[in-house]
PDB file of C-alpha atoms in Angstrom:
ATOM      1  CA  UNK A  50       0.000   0.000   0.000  1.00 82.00           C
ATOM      2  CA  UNK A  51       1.359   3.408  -0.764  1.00 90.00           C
ATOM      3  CA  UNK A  52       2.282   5.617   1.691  1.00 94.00           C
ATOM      4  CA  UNK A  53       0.457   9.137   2.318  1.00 95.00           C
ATOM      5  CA  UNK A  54       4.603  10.427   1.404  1.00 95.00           C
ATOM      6  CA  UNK A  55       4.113   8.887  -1.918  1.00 96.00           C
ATOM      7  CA  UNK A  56       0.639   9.573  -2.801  1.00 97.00           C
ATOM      8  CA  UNK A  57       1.826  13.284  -1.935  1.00 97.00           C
ATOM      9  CA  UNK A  58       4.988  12.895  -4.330  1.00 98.00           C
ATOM     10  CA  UNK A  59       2.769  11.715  -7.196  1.00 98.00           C
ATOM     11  CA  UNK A  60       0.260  15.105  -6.509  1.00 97.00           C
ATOM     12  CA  UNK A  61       3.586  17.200  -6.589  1.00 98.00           C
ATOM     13  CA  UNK A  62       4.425  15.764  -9.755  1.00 98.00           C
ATOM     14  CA  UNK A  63       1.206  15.608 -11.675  1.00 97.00           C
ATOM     15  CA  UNK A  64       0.274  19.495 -10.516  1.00 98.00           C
ATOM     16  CA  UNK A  65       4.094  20.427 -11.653  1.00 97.00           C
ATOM     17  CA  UNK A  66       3.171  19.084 -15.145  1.00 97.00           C
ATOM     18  CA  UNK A  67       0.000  20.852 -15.322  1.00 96.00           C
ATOM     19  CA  UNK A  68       1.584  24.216 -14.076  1.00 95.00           C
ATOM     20  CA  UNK A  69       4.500  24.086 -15.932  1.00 95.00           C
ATOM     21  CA  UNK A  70       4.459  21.586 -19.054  1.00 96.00           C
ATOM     22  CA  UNK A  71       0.701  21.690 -19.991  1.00 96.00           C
ATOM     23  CA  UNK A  72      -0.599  25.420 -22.040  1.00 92.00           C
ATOM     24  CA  UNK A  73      -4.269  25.463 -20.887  1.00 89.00           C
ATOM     25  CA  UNK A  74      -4.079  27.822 -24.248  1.00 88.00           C
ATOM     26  CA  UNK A  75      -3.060  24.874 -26.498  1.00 92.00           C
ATOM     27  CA  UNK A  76      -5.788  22.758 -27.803  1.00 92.00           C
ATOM     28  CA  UNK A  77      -3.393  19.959 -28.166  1.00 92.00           C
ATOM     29  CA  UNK A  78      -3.203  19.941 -24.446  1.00 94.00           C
ATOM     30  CA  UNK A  79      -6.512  19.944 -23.321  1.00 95.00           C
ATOM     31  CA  UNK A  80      -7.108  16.362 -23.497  1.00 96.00           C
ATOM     32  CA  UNK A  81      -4.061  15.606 -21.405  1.00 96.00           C
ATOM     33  CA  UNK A  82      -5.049  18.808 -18.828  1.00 97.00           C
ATOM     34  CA  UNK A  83      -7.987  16.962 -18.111  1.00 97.00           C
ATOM     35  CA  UNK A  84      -6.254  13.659 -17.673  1.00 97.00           C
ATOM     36  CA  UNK A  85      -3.953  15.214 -15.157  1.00 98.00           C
ATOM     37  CA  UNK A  86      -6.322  17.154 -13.069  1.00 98.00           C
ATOM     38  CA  UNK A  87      -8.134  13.923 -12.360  1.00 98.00           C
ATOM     39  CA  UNK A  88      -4.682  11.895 -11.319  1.00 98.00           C
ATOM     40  CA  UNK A  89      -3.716  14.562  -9.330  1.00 98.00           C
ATOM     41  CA  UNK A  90      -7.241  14.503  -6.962  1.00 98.00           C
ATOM     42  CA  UNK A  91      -6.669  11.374  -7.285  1.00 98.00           C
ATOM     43  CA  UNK A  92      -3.524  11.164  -5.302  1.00 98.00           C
ATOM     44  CA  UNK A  93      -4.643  13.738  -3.023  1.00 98.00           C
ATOM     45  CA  UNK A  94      -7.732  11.358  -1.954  1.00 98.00           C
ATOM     46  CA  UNK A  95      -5.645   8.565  -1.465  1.00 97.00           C
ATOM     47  CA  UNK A  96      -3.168  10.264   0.522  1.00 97.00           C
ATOM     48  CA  UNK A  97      -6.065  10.978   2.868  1.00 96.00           C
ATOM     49  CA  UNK A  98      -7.364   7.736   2.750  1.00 96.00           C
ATOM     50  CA  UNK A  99      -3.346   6.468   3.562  1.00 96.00           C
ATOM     51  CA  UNK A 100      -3.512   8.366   6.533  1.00 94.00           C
ATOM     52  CA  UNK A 101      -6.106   6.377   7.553  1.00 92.00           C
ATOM     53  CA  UNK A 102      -4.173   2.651   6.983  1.00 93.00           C
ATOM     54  CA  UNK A 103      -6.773   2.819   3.788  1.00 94.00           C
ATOM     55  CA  UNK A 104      -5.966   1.184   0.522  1.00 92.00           C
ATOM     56  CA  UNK A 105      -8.203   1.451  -2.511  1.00 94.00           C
ATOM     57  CA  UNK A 106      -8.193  -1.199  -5.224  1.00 93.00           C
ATOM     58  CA  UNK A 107      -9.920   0.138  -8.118  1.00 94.00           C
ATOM     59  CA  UNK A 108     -11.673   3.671  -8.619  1.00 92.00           C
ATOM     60  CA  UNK A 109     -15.177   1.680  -7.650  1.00 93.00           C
ATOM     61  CA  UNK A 110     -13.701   1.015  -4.252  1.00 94.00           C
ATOM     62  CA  UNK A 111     -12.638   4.554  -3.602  1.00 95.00           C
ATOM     63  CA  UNK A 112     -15.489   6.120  -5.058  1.00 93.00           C
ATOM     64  CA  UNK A 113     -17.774   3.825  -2.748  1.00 92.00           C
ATOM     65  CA  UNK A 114     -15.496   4.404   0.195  1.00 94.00           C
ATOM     66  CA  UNK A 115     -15.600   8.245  -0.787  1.00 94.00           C
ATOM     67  CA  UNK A 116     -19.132   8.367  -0.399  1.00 89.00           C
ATOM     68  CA  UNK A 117     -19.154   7.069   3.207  1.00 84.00           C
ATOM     69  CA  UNK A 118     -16.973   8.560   4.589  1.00 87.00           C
ATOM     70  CA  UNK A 119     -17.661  11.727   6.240  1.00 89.00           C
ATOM     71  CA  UNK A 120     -13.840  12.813   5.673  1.00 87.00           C
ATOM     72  CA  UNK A 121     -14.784  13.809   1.848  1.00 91.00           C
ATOM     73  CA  UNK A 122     -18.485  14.875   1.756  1.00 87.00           C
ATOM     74  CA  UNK A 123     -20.702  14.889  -1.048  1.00 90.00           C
ATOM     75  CA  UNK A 124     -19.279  18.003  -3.103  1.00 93.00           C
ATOM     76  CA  UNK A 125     -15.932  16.465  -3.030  1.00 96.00           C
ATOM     77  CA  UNK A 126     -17.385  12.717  -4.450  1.00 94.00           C
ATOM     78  CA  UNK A 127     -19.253  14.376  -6.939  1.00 95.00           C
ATOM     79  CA  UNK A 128     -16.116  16.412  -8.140  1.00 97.00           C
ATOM     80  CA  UNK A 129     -14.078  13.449  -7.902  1.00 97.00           C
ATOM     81  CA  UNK A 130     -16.838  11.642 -10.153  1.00 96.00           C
ATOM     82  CA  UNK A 131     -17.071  14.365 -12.580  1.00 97.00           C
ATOM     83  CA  UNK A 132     -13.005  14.186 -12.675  1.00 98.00           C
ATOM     84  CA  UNK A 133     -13.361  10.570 -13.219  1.00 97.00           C
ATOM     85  CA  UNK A 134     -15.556  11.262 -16.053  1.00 96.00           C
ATOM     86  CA  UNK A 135     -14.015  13.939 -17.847  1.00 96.00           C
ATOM     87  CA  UNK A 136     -10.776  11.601 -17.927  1.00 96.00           C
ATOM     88  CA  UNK A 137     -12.688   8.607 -19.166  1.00 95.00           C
ATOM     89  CA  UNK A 138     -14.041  10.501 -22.312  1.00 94.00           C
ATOM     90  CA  UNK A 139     -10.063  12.504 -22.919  1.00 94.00           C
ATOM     91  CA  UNK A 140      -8.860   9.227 -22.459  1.00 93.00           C
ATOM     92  CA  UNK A 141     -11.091   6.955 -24.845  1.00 94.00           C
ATOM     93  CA  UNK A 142     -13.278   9.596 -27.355  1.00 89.00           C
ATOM     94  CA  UNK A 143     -11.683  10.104 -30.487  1.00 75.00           C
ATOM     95  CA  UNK A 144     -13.159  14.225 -30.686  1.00 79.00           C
ATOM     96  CA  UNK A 145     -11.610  16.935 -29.473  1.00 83.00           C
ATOM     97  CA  UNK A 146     -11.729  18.134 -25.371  1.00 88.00           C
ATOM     98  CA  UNK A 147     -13.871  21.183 -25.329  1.00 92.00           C
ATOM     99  CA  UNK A 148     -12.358  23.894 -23.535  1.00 93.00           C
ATOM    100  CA  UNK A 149     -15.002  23.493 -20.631  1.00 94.00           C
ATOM    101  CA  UNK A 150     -14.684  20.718 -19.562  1.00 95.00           C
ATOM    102  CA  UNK A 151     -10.943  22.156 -19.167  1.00 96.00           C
ATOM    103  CA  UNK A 152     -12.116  25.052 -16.971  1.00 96.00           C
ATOM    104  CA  UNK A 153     -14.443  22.673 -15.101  1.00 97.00           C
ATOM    105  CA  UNK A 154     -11.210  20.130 -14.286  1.00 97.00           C
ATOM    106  CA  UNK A 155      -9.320  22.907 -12.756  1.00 97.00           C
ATOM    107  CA  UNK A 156     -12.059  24.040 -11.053  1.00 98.00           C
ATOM    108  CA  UNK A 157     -12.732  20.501  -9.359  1.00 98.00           C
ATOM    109  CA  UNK A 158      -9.289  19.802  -8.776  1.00 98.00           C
ATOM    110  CA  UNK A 159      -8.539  23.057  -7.046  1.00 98.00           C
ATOM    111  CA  UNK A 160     -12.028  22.646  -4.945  1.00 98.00           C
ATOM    112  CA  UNK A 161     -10.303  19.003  -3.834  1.00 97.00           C
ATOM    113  CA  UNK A 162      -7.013  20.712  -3.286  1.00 97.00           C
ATOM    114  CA  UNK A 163      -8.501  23.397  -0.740  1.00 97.00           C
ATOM    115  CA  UNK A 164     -10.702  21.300   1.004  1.00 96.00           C
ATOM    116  CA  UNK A 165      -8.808  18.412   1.601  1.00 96.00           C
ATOM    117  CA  UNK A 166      -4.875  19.432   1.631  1.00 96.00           C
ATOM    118  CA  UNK A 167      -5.091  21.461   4.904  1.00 95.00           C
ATOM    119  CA  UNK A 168      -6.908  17.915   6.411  1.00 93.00           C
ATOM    120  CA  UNK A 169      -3.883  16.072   4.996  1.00 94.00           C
ATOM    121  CA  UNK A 170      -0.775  18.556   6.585  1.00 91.00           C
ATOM    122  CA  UNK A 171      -2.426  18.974   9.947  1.00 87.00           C
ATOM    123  CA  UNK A 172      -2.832  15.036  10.350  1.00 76.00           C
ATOM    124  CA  UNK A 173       0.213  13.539  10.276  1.00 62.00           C
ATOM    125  CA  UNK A 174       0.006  10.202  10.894  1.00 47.00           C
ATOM    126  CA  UNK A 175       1.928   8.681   8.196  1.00 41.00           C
ATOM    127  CA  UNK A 176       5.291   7.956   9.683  1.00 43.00           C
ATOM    128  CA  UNK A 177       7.250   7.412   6.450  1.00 41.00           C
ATOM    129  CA  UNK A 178       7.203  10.719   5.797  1.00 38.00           C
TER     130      UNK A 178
END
């Protein structure tokens, strides 16, 4: 099971790509923007969850675990969800990312980021840190 440390490392890398690598002016990009936003929530959840000795399979499992657990709430699931979504089409539709469902992945992700990174630093209980 991954550590909270490493689910952390993978959010630091995934949000330096989409700050520095990724033009949210280049259409080319959008598709992988999207695909980013969603991998980077998703390491922030599962550094929460690691904090908590929890380990999440497949996205089912955390999604199901996401909804009952008070620790996430419902507007963070259903951002997470839409996330999930968003990827699923940039990763598997042929057309073209419109721009937004770009605007609405940074939106989402940065909702996730405020709401749950301030849980994350104040609890440390991940020793490998």
């Amino acid at each position: 099971m991954p550590s909270k440390a490493e689910h952390l490392q993978k959010y630091k890398i995934n949000k330096n790509i989409l700050e520095t690598v990724l033009d949210p002016k280049n259409k080319e990009h959008y598709d992988w923007i999207v695909i980013v936003c969603f991998y980077t929530a998703l390491h922030i959840i599962e550094a929460r969850f690691a904090q908590k000795s929890i380990n999440n399979a497949t996205h089912k499992e955390r999604e199901d675990r996401m909804r009952d657990n008070p620790d996430f709430g419902r507007k963070i699931a259903e951002k997470y969800k839409q996330l999930s979504s968003y990827s699923k089409v940039a990763r598997y539709q042929a057309k073209s990312m419109p721009m937004t469902l770009v605007d609405a992945s940074i939106h989402y992700l940065q909702y996730i980021e405020d709401t749950l990174m301030p849980i994350i630093d104040s609890q440390s209980t991940d020793t490998s840190k």
